[in-house]
Tab-separated table of C-alpha atoms in Angstrom:
chain	number	residue	atom	x	y	z
A	189	VAL	CA	0.000	0.000	0.000
A	190	ALA	CA	1.332	3.411	-0.949
A	191	VAL	CA	-0.085	6.403	0.922
A	192	THR	CA	0.062	10.014	-0.227
A	193	ALA	CA	-2.502	11.713	2.060
A	194	TYR	CA	-2.514	11.607	5.852
A	195	GLU	CA	-4.839	12.430	8.686
A	196	PRO	CA	-3.960	15.721	10.440
A	197	HIS	CA	-1.616	15.068	13.380
A	198	VAL	CA	1.706	16.372	14.705
A	199	ILE	CA	3.390	13.203	13.444
A	200	THR	CA	2.125	13.473	9.859
A	201	LYS	CA	2.336	17.221	9.274
A	202	ASP	CA	5.420	17.117	6.986
A	203	ILE	CA	5.112	13.594	5.567
A	204	SER	CA	4.590	13.160	1.843
A	205	TYR	CA	4.658	9.610	0.418
A	206	THR	CA	5.111	6.354	2.358
A	207	PHE	CA	5.058	2.712	1.361
A	208	TYR	CA	3.754	-0.230	3.460
A	209	PRO	CA	4.760	-3.586	1.921
A	210	GLY	CA	2.731	-5.954	4.117
A	211	VAL	CA	0.297	-3.772	6.034
A	212	ARG	CA	-2.762	-5.093	7.819
A	213	PRO	CA	-5.674	-2.830	8.738
A	214	LEU	CA	-6.226	-1.896	12.364
A	215	GLN	CA	-9.473	-1.713	14.275
A	216	ARG	CA	-9.488	1.592	16.097
A	217	LEU	CA	-11.006	1.496	19.585
A	218	GLU	CA	-13.293	4.264	20.712
A	219	ALA	CA	-11.697	7.026	22.765
A	220	ARG	CA	-12.534	7.005	26.459
A	221	ALA	CA	-12.529	9.859	28.934
A	222	GLY	CA	-9.003	11.227	29.204
A	223	ARG	CA	-7.727	9.293	26.168
A	224	GLU	CA	-7.454	10.494	22.602
A	225	VAL	CA	-7.236	8.037	19.706
A	226	SER	CA	-6.562	9.316	16.205
A	227	ALA	CA	-5.767	7.727	12.866
A	228	LEU	CA	-2.405	8.684	11.384
A	229	VAL	CA	-2.471	6.761	8.119
A	230	GLN	CA	-5.485	5.475	6.221
A	231	SER	CA	-5.830	3.573	2.986
A	232	SER	CA	-7.854	4.887	0.067
A	233	ALA	CA	-11.643	4.857	-0.014
A	234	HIS	CA	-11.498	1.927	-2.457
A	235	SER	CA	-9.891	-0.387	0.125
A	236	TYR	CA	-11.744	-3.195	1.817
A	237	ARG	CA	-11.202	-5.820	4.499
A	238	GLN	CA	-11.471	-9.465	3.689
A	239	ALA	CA	-11.381	-12.239	6.246
A	240	LEU	CA	-8.554	-14.719	5.821
A	241	ALA	CA	-9.754	-18.243	5.111
A	242	GLU	CA	-8.682	-21.173	7.243
A	243	ARG	CA	-5.358	-22.753	6.309
A	244	ALA	CA	-6.915	-25.864	4.778
A	245	GLU	CA	-9.139	-23.679	2.598
A	246	ARG	CA	-6.155	-21.633	1.390
A	247	GLN	CA	-4.296	-24.680	0.031
A	248	ILE	CA	-3.999	-24.839	-3.740
A	249	HIS	CA	-6.289	-27.429	-5.273
A	250	THR	CA	-5.591	-29.037	-8.614
A	251	GLU	CA	-9.215	-29.175	-9.736
A	252	HIS	CA	-10.723	-26.104	-11.368
A	253	HIS	CA	-13.230	-24.342	-9.194
A	254	THR	CA	-15.112	-21.087	-9.281
A	255	GLU	CA	-16.491	-19.136	-6.402
A	256	HIS	CA	-20.183	-18.616	-6.954
A	257	GLY	CA	-22.002	-16.326	-4.599
A	258	ALA	CA	-18.837	-14.700	-3.212
A	259	GLN	CA	-19.718	-11.400	-1.609
A	260	THR	CA	-17.679	-8.294	-2.245
A	261	PRO	CA	-16.785	-6.568	1.026
A	262	ALA	CA	-17.842	-2.931	1.491
A	263	GLN	CA	-15.195	-0.450	0.424
A	264	ALA	CA	-14.060	2.135	2.958
A	265	PRO	CA	-10.812	3.684	4.187
A	266	GLN	CA	-8.914	1.392	6.550
A	267	ASP	CA	-6.776	2.581	9.459
A	268	LEU	CA	-3.155	1.567	8.877
A	269	ALA	CA	-1.521	3.518	11.730
A	270	VAL	CA	-3.065	4.929	14.909
A	271	ALA	CA	-1.752	7.194	17.677
A	272	SER	CA	-3.192	7.345	21.156
A	273	GLU	CA	-2.478	9.621	24.093
A	274	GLY	CA	-4.071	9.569	27.495
A	275	ARG	CA	-3.750	9.193	31.199
A	276	LEU	CA	-3.587	5.688	32.657
A	277	ARG	CA	-5.217	4.875	35.963
A	278	GLY	CA	-3.235	6.395	38.797
A	279	ALA	CA	-0.532	7.806	36.517
A	280	ALA	CA	0.694	11.356	36.969
A	281	SER	CA	1.594	11.948	33.332
A	282	THR	CA	0.051	10.941	30.035
A	283	ALA	CA	1.151	7.918	28.037
A	284	ARG	CA	1.608	7.850	24.270
A	285	VAL	CA	1.293	4.870	21.942
A	286	VAL	CA	1.678	4.494	18.164
A	287	VAL	CA	0.461	1.308	16.480
A	288	VAL	CA	1.201	0.541	12.825
A	289	GLY	CA	-0.238	-2.449	10.965
A	290	ASP	CA	3.164	-3.162	9.388
A	291	ALA	CA	6.681	-3.229	10.806
A	292	ASP	CA	8.395	-3.627	7.429
A	293	PHE	CA	7.887	0.019	6.499
A	294	ALA	CA	10.601	0.879	9.048
A	295	SER	CA	12.905	-2.059	8.243
A	296	ASN	CA	16.254	-1.624	6.504
A	297	SER	CA	14.717	-2.777	3.222
A	298	PHE	CA	12.178	0.056	3.014
A	299	TYR	CA	13.514	2.676	5.447
A	300	PRO	CA	15.271	4.905	2.891
A	301	TYR	CA	12.475	4.881	0.321
A	302	ALA	CA	9.848	7.574	-0.009
A	303	ALA	CA	9.216	9.224	3.370
A	304	ASN	CA	9.261	6.038	5.449
A	305	SER	CA	12.298	7.246	7.395
A	306	ASP	CA	10.708	10.641	8.030
A	307	LEU	CA	7.509	9.034	9.316
A	308	THR	CA	9.417	6.626	11.556
A	309	LEU	CA	11.498	9.444	13.033
A	310	ALA	CA	8.385	11.610	13.499
A	311	MET	CA	6.683	8.765	15.398
A	312	VAL	CA	9.692	8.250	17.677
A	313	ARG	CA	10.026	11.996	18.286
A	314	TRP	CA	6.326	12.235	19.216
A	315	LEU	CA	6.645	9.258	21.570
A	316	LEU	CA	9.663	10.926	23.212
A	317	ARG	CA	7.718	14.210	23.481
A	318	GLU	CA	10.209	15.984	21.256
A	319	ASP	CA	7.586	16.994	18.700
A	320	SER	CA	8.015	20.722	19.414
A	321	ARG	CA	11.724	20.701	18.518
A	322	PRO	CA	12.815	21.331	14.930
A	323	ALA	CA	13.004	18.231	12.782
A	324	ILE	CA	16.351	17.030	11.493
A	325	ALA	CA	16.280	15.543	8.016
A	326	SER	CA	17.555	11.989	7.680
A	327	ARG	CA	20.953	11.683	6.014
A	328	ILE	CA	20.334	8.479	4.149
A	329	PRO	CA	21.495	8.884	0.540
A	330	LEU	CA	18.827	7.990	-1.974
A	331	PRO	CA	19.656	6.824	-5.465
A	332	PRO	CA	18.252	9.101	-8.175
A	333	VAL	CA	14.901	7.894	-9.450
A	334	LEU	CA	13.580	8.522	-12.942
A	335	ILE	CA	9.880	7.838	-13.327
A	336	LEU	CA	8.511	7.739	-16.859
A	337	THR	CA	4.993	7.386	-18.152
A	338	LYS	CA	4.158	4.628	-20.635
A	339	PRO	CA	4.272	6.956	-23.700
A	340	GLN	CA	7.639	8.322	-22.540
A	341	MET	CA	9.002	4.780	-22.159
A	342	GLN	CA	7.765	3.935	-25.667
A	343	TRP	CA	9.553	6.987	-27.097
A	344	VAL	CA	12.791	6.102	-25.296
A	345	PHE	CA	12.538	2.511	-26.521
A	346	ALA	CA	11.887	3.626	-30.106
A	347	LEU	CA	14.794	6.064	-30.016
A	348	VAL	CA	17.342	3.727	-28.409
A	349	GLU	CA	16.318	0.417	-29.970
A	350	VAL	CA	15.100	1.497	-33.422
A	351	VAL	CA	16.202	4.979	-34.503
A	352	LEU	CA	19.811	4.969	-33.235
A	353	PRO	CA	20.676	1.508	-34.664
A	354	ALA	CA	19.007	2.508	-37.949
A	355	LEU	CA	21.146	5.677	-38.077
A	356	VAL	CA	24.326	3.670	-37.429
A	357	GLY	CA	23.353	1.229	-40.196
A	358	LEU	CA	22.546	4.127	-42.538
A	359	CYS	CA	25.909	5.807	-41.815
A	360	GLY	CA	27.700	2.493	-42.408
A	361	ALA	CA	25.870	2.012	-45.706
A	362	LEU	CA	26.711	5.582	-46.732
A	363	VAL	CA	30.432	5.097	-45.961
A	364	TRP	CA	30.441	1.792	-47.851
A	365	TRP	CA	28.723	3.413	-50.844
A	366	ARG	CA	31.222	6.297	-50.996
A	367	ARG	CA	34.273	3.986	-50.727
A	368	ARG	CA	33.007	1.635	-53.365
């Protein structure tokens, strides 16, 4: 799941684009007196939850089968990350908790990509109550990324694979013709 829009919160105020490779939706509990629960990251409105079948039912069968009467789950935004702050019973200060439906977004494999590192650092800073201090940008070098649309890729392919070799062949034929 790739997310480009975030719920308003101190953690997500400067976050742009994050990627969650194996995220599971969360079920947000209702806020109680003295506790605030807010969504940080939500999926798109076209997302849906689907119950996972039992292991025996998920095994691959060799016979061909179709699923008649399968119901399509209702589509709605799903909570992918939630922050909560509140006072615990008998505690003098408030406690903070951040729950994310995926730990891989902060792993070494995905940490430098998009704004995953910025979101992870923002979560840790909020948990440490350092959210009022200026943010320090991560110093992880990112390789340059070139994103092309399909028509642009077709033009590059045509130029590199068709036009340039044809020009080389034409120049070779021209040199051969003149030396003949």
